[in-house]
Amino acid sequence: MDFAFLREHPHLLPTFLTHQRIRETPVGGGSISSASRLTLDDGTSLFAKTWPHPEGPPPGFFEAEASGLTWLRAAGAVPVPEVVVALPELIALEWVEPGEPTEAGAARFGRELARLHAAGADSFGAPWPGFIGSLPMDNTPSDGPWSAWYAARRLLPYAVLSQESGALETDDLARVERLAERLGDFDPGEPPARLHGDLWPGNVLWDESGRGWLVDPAAHGGNRLTDIACLGLFGGVAYLGVVLEAYEEEFPLPSGWRAVLPCHRLFLMLVHTALFGGGYRSAVLAELDELGF
């Protein structure tokens, strides 16, 4: 199978993989899925993800990733791998040869991320059902305001899941609910931005030239501070200060934006308690403490 044949017959990829007709090399990059590098007969490489369990992925899982990548790529702002194959059981993308971040690349990434956000979205949410990690993410489109949409579609669902699983206590959920009632205080009133949606540093792939690519999105229309907040998680993206300075030169952030970041980090921390359990409870409580709830 060469690249031209695959383009014409993407549905045959699982068959060729099952019968070991394509060279497949395991690689990193799949915390939920299994990741591999596929080498076709003409030397073309692809990055592929498959579900590691026999029961298969949740319905629409890989289709959601494909929709998000295609939508982000359509903005023509920041590099996003092309989707080559998107099937219920797998996704295969353009291969990006990894490299190391550079200061110049970080500044370019900041400007390009700003242009992506400025490309906007038709609504909060998205026209496709979403996922974040292996969890469903309600993308039902909404005209806003952002604060009401974010409370109902992002904070409360994962807080409730976390409390039901025992990762959070009842009082913790009550604190999130009090914040949800007051989210209007943290709403800058901006129109929906085009978001990656899960932009922690591990989802920025630096290529051979030091340019930053976006991978593994939970893409949707939202508040751009969600992406900005996620960039600072878990030690922060490389050259974070450079990224933010370049971003602000291209698309200045709203007044007082740093004080609002805990609202946005809280979403991802609640996803972590829902997915991984009470080990992340202290991170949830730290964000609520910083906000005074």
XYZ file of C-alpha atoms in Angstrom:
293
model
C 0.000 0.000 0.000
C 1.435 3.361 -1.040
C 0.125 6.797 -0.109
C -1.842 7.327 -3.322
C -3.602 3.957 -2.889
C -4.416 4.748 0.735
C -5.915 8.079 -0.291
C -8.223 6.237 -2.662
C -9.033 3.350 -0.298
C -8.763 4.564 3.325
C -11.235 1.923 4.518
C -8.680 -0.803 3.708
C -6.114 0.397 6.249
C -7.386 -1.841 9.104
C -7.217 -4.892 6.831
C -3.644 -4.154 5.789
C -2.672 -3.653 9.438
C -4.381 -6.890 10.543
C -2.487 -8.866 7.909
C 0.794 -7.040 8.649
C 1.065 -5.607 5.168
C 2.273 -2.252 6.531
C 5.313 -1.697 8.719
C 4.073 -0.580 12.131
C 6.406 0.772 14.829
C 5.089 1.666 18.304
C 5.721 5.295 19.312
C 4.788 7.581 22.162
C 1.853 9.933 21.994
C -1.129 7.810 22.920
C -2.028 8.065 26.608
C -5.598 6.888 25.913
C -5.023 5.154 22.575
C -2.142 3.029 21.247
C 0.105 5.039 18.914
C 2.322 3.838 16.078
C 4.280 5.017 13.079
C 3.120 3.465 9.822
C 5.601 3.216 6.952
C 3.983 2.716 3.546
C 5.573 1.055 0.515
C 6.606 4.383 -0.995
C 8.333 5.457 2.246
C 5.545 7.749 3.438
C 5.111 7.791 7.210
C 1.856 8.309 9.073
C 0.983 8.637 12.746
C -1.822 6.248 13.709
C -3.875 5.737 16.845
C -6.004 2.715 17.645
C -8.085 1.732 20.650
C -6.084 -0.599 22.921
C -9.025 -2.661 24.214
C -10.994 -5.352 22.368
C -14.384 -3.729 22.945
C -13.383 -0.822 20.728
C -13.608 2.928 21.313
C -16.747 4.815 22.323
C -18.906 5.573 19.268
C -17.640 8.656 17.475
C -14.323 8.804 19.365
C -11.890 8.984 16.445
C -14.404 10.843 14.271
C -14.492 13.597 16.905
C -10.712 13.942 16.818
C -10.763 14.047 13.022
C -13.469 16.722 13.001
C -11.544 18.825 15.495
C -8.226 18.562 13.659
C -9.841 19.395 10.321
C -11.633 22.420 11.817
C -8.471 23.744 13.452
C -6.455 23.171 10.282
C -9.055 25.024 8.190
C -8.193 28.269 9.975
C -4.771 28.236 8.264
C -3.230 29.753 11.375
C -1.164 27.201 13.303
C 0.209 23.892 11.960
C -2.164 20.954 12.455
C -1.523 17.467 11.012
C -3.705 16.508 8.075
C -6.217 13.726 8.697
C -5.515 10.967 6.164
C -7.807 8.216 7.496
C -10.613 8.533 10.041
C -12.553 5.349 10.795
C -14.520 4.193 13.840
C -11.603 2.023 14.968
C -8.586 4.216 14.136
C -7.222 7.528 12.914
C -4.129 8.104 10.759
C -2.497 11.503 10.392
C 0.297 13.207 8.534
C 3.604 12.339 10.208
C 5.423 15.267 11.859
C 9.092 14.598 12.523
C 9.658 15.648 16.133
C 12.360 18.069 17.180
C 13.152 20.511 19.962
C 11.472 23.841 20.751
C 13.343 27.045 20.072
C 12.735 30.577 21.279
C 11.988 31.735 17.745
C 9.626 28.816 17.248
C 7.854 29.614 20.504
C 7.302 33.226 19.432
C 5.924 32.033 16.108
C 3.662 29.575 17.916
C 2.285 32.380 20.118
C 1.419 34.492 17.083
C -0.133 31.564 15.243
C -2.199 30.485 18.252
C -3.542 34.037 18.488
C -4.578 33.869 14.826
C -6.295 30.536 15.421
C -8.329 31.978 18.285
C -9.157 35.074 16.236
C -10.531 32.848 13.452
C -13.510 32.344 15.749
C -16.364 29.858 15.877
C -20.038 30.001 14.982
C -21.039 29.268 18.575
C -19.806 27.955 21.874
C -19.461 24.192 21.504
C -19.192 22.487 18.114
C -21.334 20.706 15.488
C -19.894 17.288 16.452
C -20.067 15.267 19.705
C -16.831 15.777 21.609
C -14.429 13.838 23.788
C -11.707 14.875 26.209
C -9.476 11.928 26.932
C -11.881 8.996 26.884
C -14.749 10.998 28.410
C -17.652 12.383 26.362
C -17.658 16.186 26.152
C -20.974 17.930 25.483
C -20.444 20.167 22.463
C -24.107 21.125 21.972
C -23.837 24.516 20.241
C -24.913 27.546 22.240
C -25.080 31.283 21.605
C -23.954 31.855 25.185
C -23.253 33.729 27.288
C -19.955 31.909 27.765
C -20.365 31.768 31.546
C -23.667 29.843 31.408
C -22.419 27.504 28.669
C -19.112 26.823 30.447
C -20.798 26.063 33.763
C -23.344 23.677 32.212
C -21.141 21.952 29.600
C -17.654 21.985 31.120
C -17.466 22.445 34.898
C -20.567 20.788 36.350
C -20.627 17.534 34.313
C -17.097 16.543 35.361
C -17.584 17.749 38.937
C -20.674 15.525 39.245
C -18.856 12.546 37.681
C -15.979 13.069 40.099
C -18.253 13.241 43.123
C -20.184 10.143 42.047
C -16.943 8.163 41.681
C -15.668 9.306 45.079
C -12.833 11.405 43.666
C -14.462 14.551 45.112
C -16.495 14.996 48.255
C -20.016 16.416 48.415
C -18.697 19.693 49.827
C -16.236 19.952 46.924
C -19.086 19.651 44.429
C -20.998 22.346 46.319
C -18.012 24.679 45.928
C -17.953 24.110 42.165
C -21.700 24.753 42.041
C -21.263 28.068 43.895
C -18.598 29.094 41.402
C -20.878 28.093 38.506
C -23.544 30.470 39.815
C -21.033 33.330 39.817
C -19.202 32.628 36.561
C -20.657 35.762 35.026
C -18.157 37.669 37.197
C -15.346 36.055 35.202
C -16.833 36.418 31.716
C -14.970 38.901 29.482
C -17.895 38.915 27.041
C -15.817 37.946 24.017
C -17.282 36.038 21.067
C -16.428 32.334 20.731
C -12.799 31.645 19.855
C -11.592 28.637 17.872
C -10.011 26.486 20.605
C -7.805 23.431 20.718
C -9.607 22.732 24.000
C -7.014 20.502 25.737
C -3.860 22.535 25.175
C -1.621 21.241 27.943
C 2.077 21.218 26.949
C 2.006 17.564 25.863
C -0.380 18.473 23.043
C 2.072 20.896 21.437
C 4.377 18.920 19.126
C 7.618 20.683 18.205
C 8.963 19.708 14.782
C 12.510 19.560 13.392
C 12.525 23.300 12.746
C 11.288 24.130 16.256
C 7.794 25.022 15.054
C 4.845 24.117 17.301
C 2.021 21.911 15.954
C -1.339 21.232 17.604
C -2.239 17.586 18.215
C -4.862 15.574 20.109
C -7.494 18.311 20.408
C -10.818 18.546 22.189
C -11.682 21.313 19.743
C -14.681 23.611 20.144
C -15.754 27.217 20.245
C -15.045 28.686 23.664
C -13.187 31.318 25.667
C -9.595 31.657 24.479
C -8.341 31.821 28.059
C -9.064 28.074 28.329
C -6.214 27.367 25.893
C -3.991 30.008 27.497
C -4.534 28.527 30.965
C -3.807 24.980 29.811
C -0.465 26.024 28.310
C 0.769 26.758 31.835
C -0.150 23.374 33.317
C 2.299 20.665 34.405
C 5.382 22.866 34.234
C 4.254 24.952 31.279
C 4.915 24.791 27.565
C 8.490 25.522 26.449
C 9.311 29.254 26.482
C 5.887 30.041 27.934
C 6.749 33.707 28.534
C 7.839 34.091 24.916
C 4.667 32.396 23.668
C 2.426 34.707 25.712
C 4.310 37.876 24.785
C 4.059 37.063 21.082
C 0.380 36.124 21.482
C -0.440 39.458 23.105
C 1.344 41.389 20.349
C -0.960 39.674 17.852
C -4.220 39.547 19.872
C -4.144 41.341 23.253
C -5.772 39.463 26.126
C -8.560 41.057 28.201
C -7.746 43.177 31.238
C -7.115 41.115 34.373
C -6.830 37.877 32.436
C -4.310 36.241 34.757
C -6.740 36.357 37.703
C -9.310 34.426 35.660
C -7.039 31.519 34.694
C -8.047 29.298 37.662
C -11.587 29.112 36.209
C -10.144 27.603 33.070
C -7.590 25.321 34.714
C -10.399 24.000 36.921
C -12.096 22.409 33.915
C -9.057 20.271 33.107
C -8.483 19.383 36.759
C -12.091 18.194 37.027
C -11.550 16.073 33.923
C -8.553 14.549 35.705
C -10.525 13.688 38.849
C -13.258 12.195 36.664
C -10.741 10.132 34.673
C -8.008 9.292 37.172
C -9.521 9.677 40.638
C -8.900 11.477 43.886
C -5.178 11.984 43.360
C -6.110 15.203 41.557
C -8.565 16.416 44.209
C -5.974 18.749 45.740
C -5.468 20.405 42.337
C -9.223 21.025 42.032
C -9.351 22.520 45.525
C -6.303 24.704 44.845
C -8.049 26.344 41.878
C -11.219 26.917 43.933
C -9.150 28.371 46.784
C -7.441 30.775 44.390
C -10.835 31.966 43.159
C -12.171 32.352 46.715
C -14.869 29.647 46.472
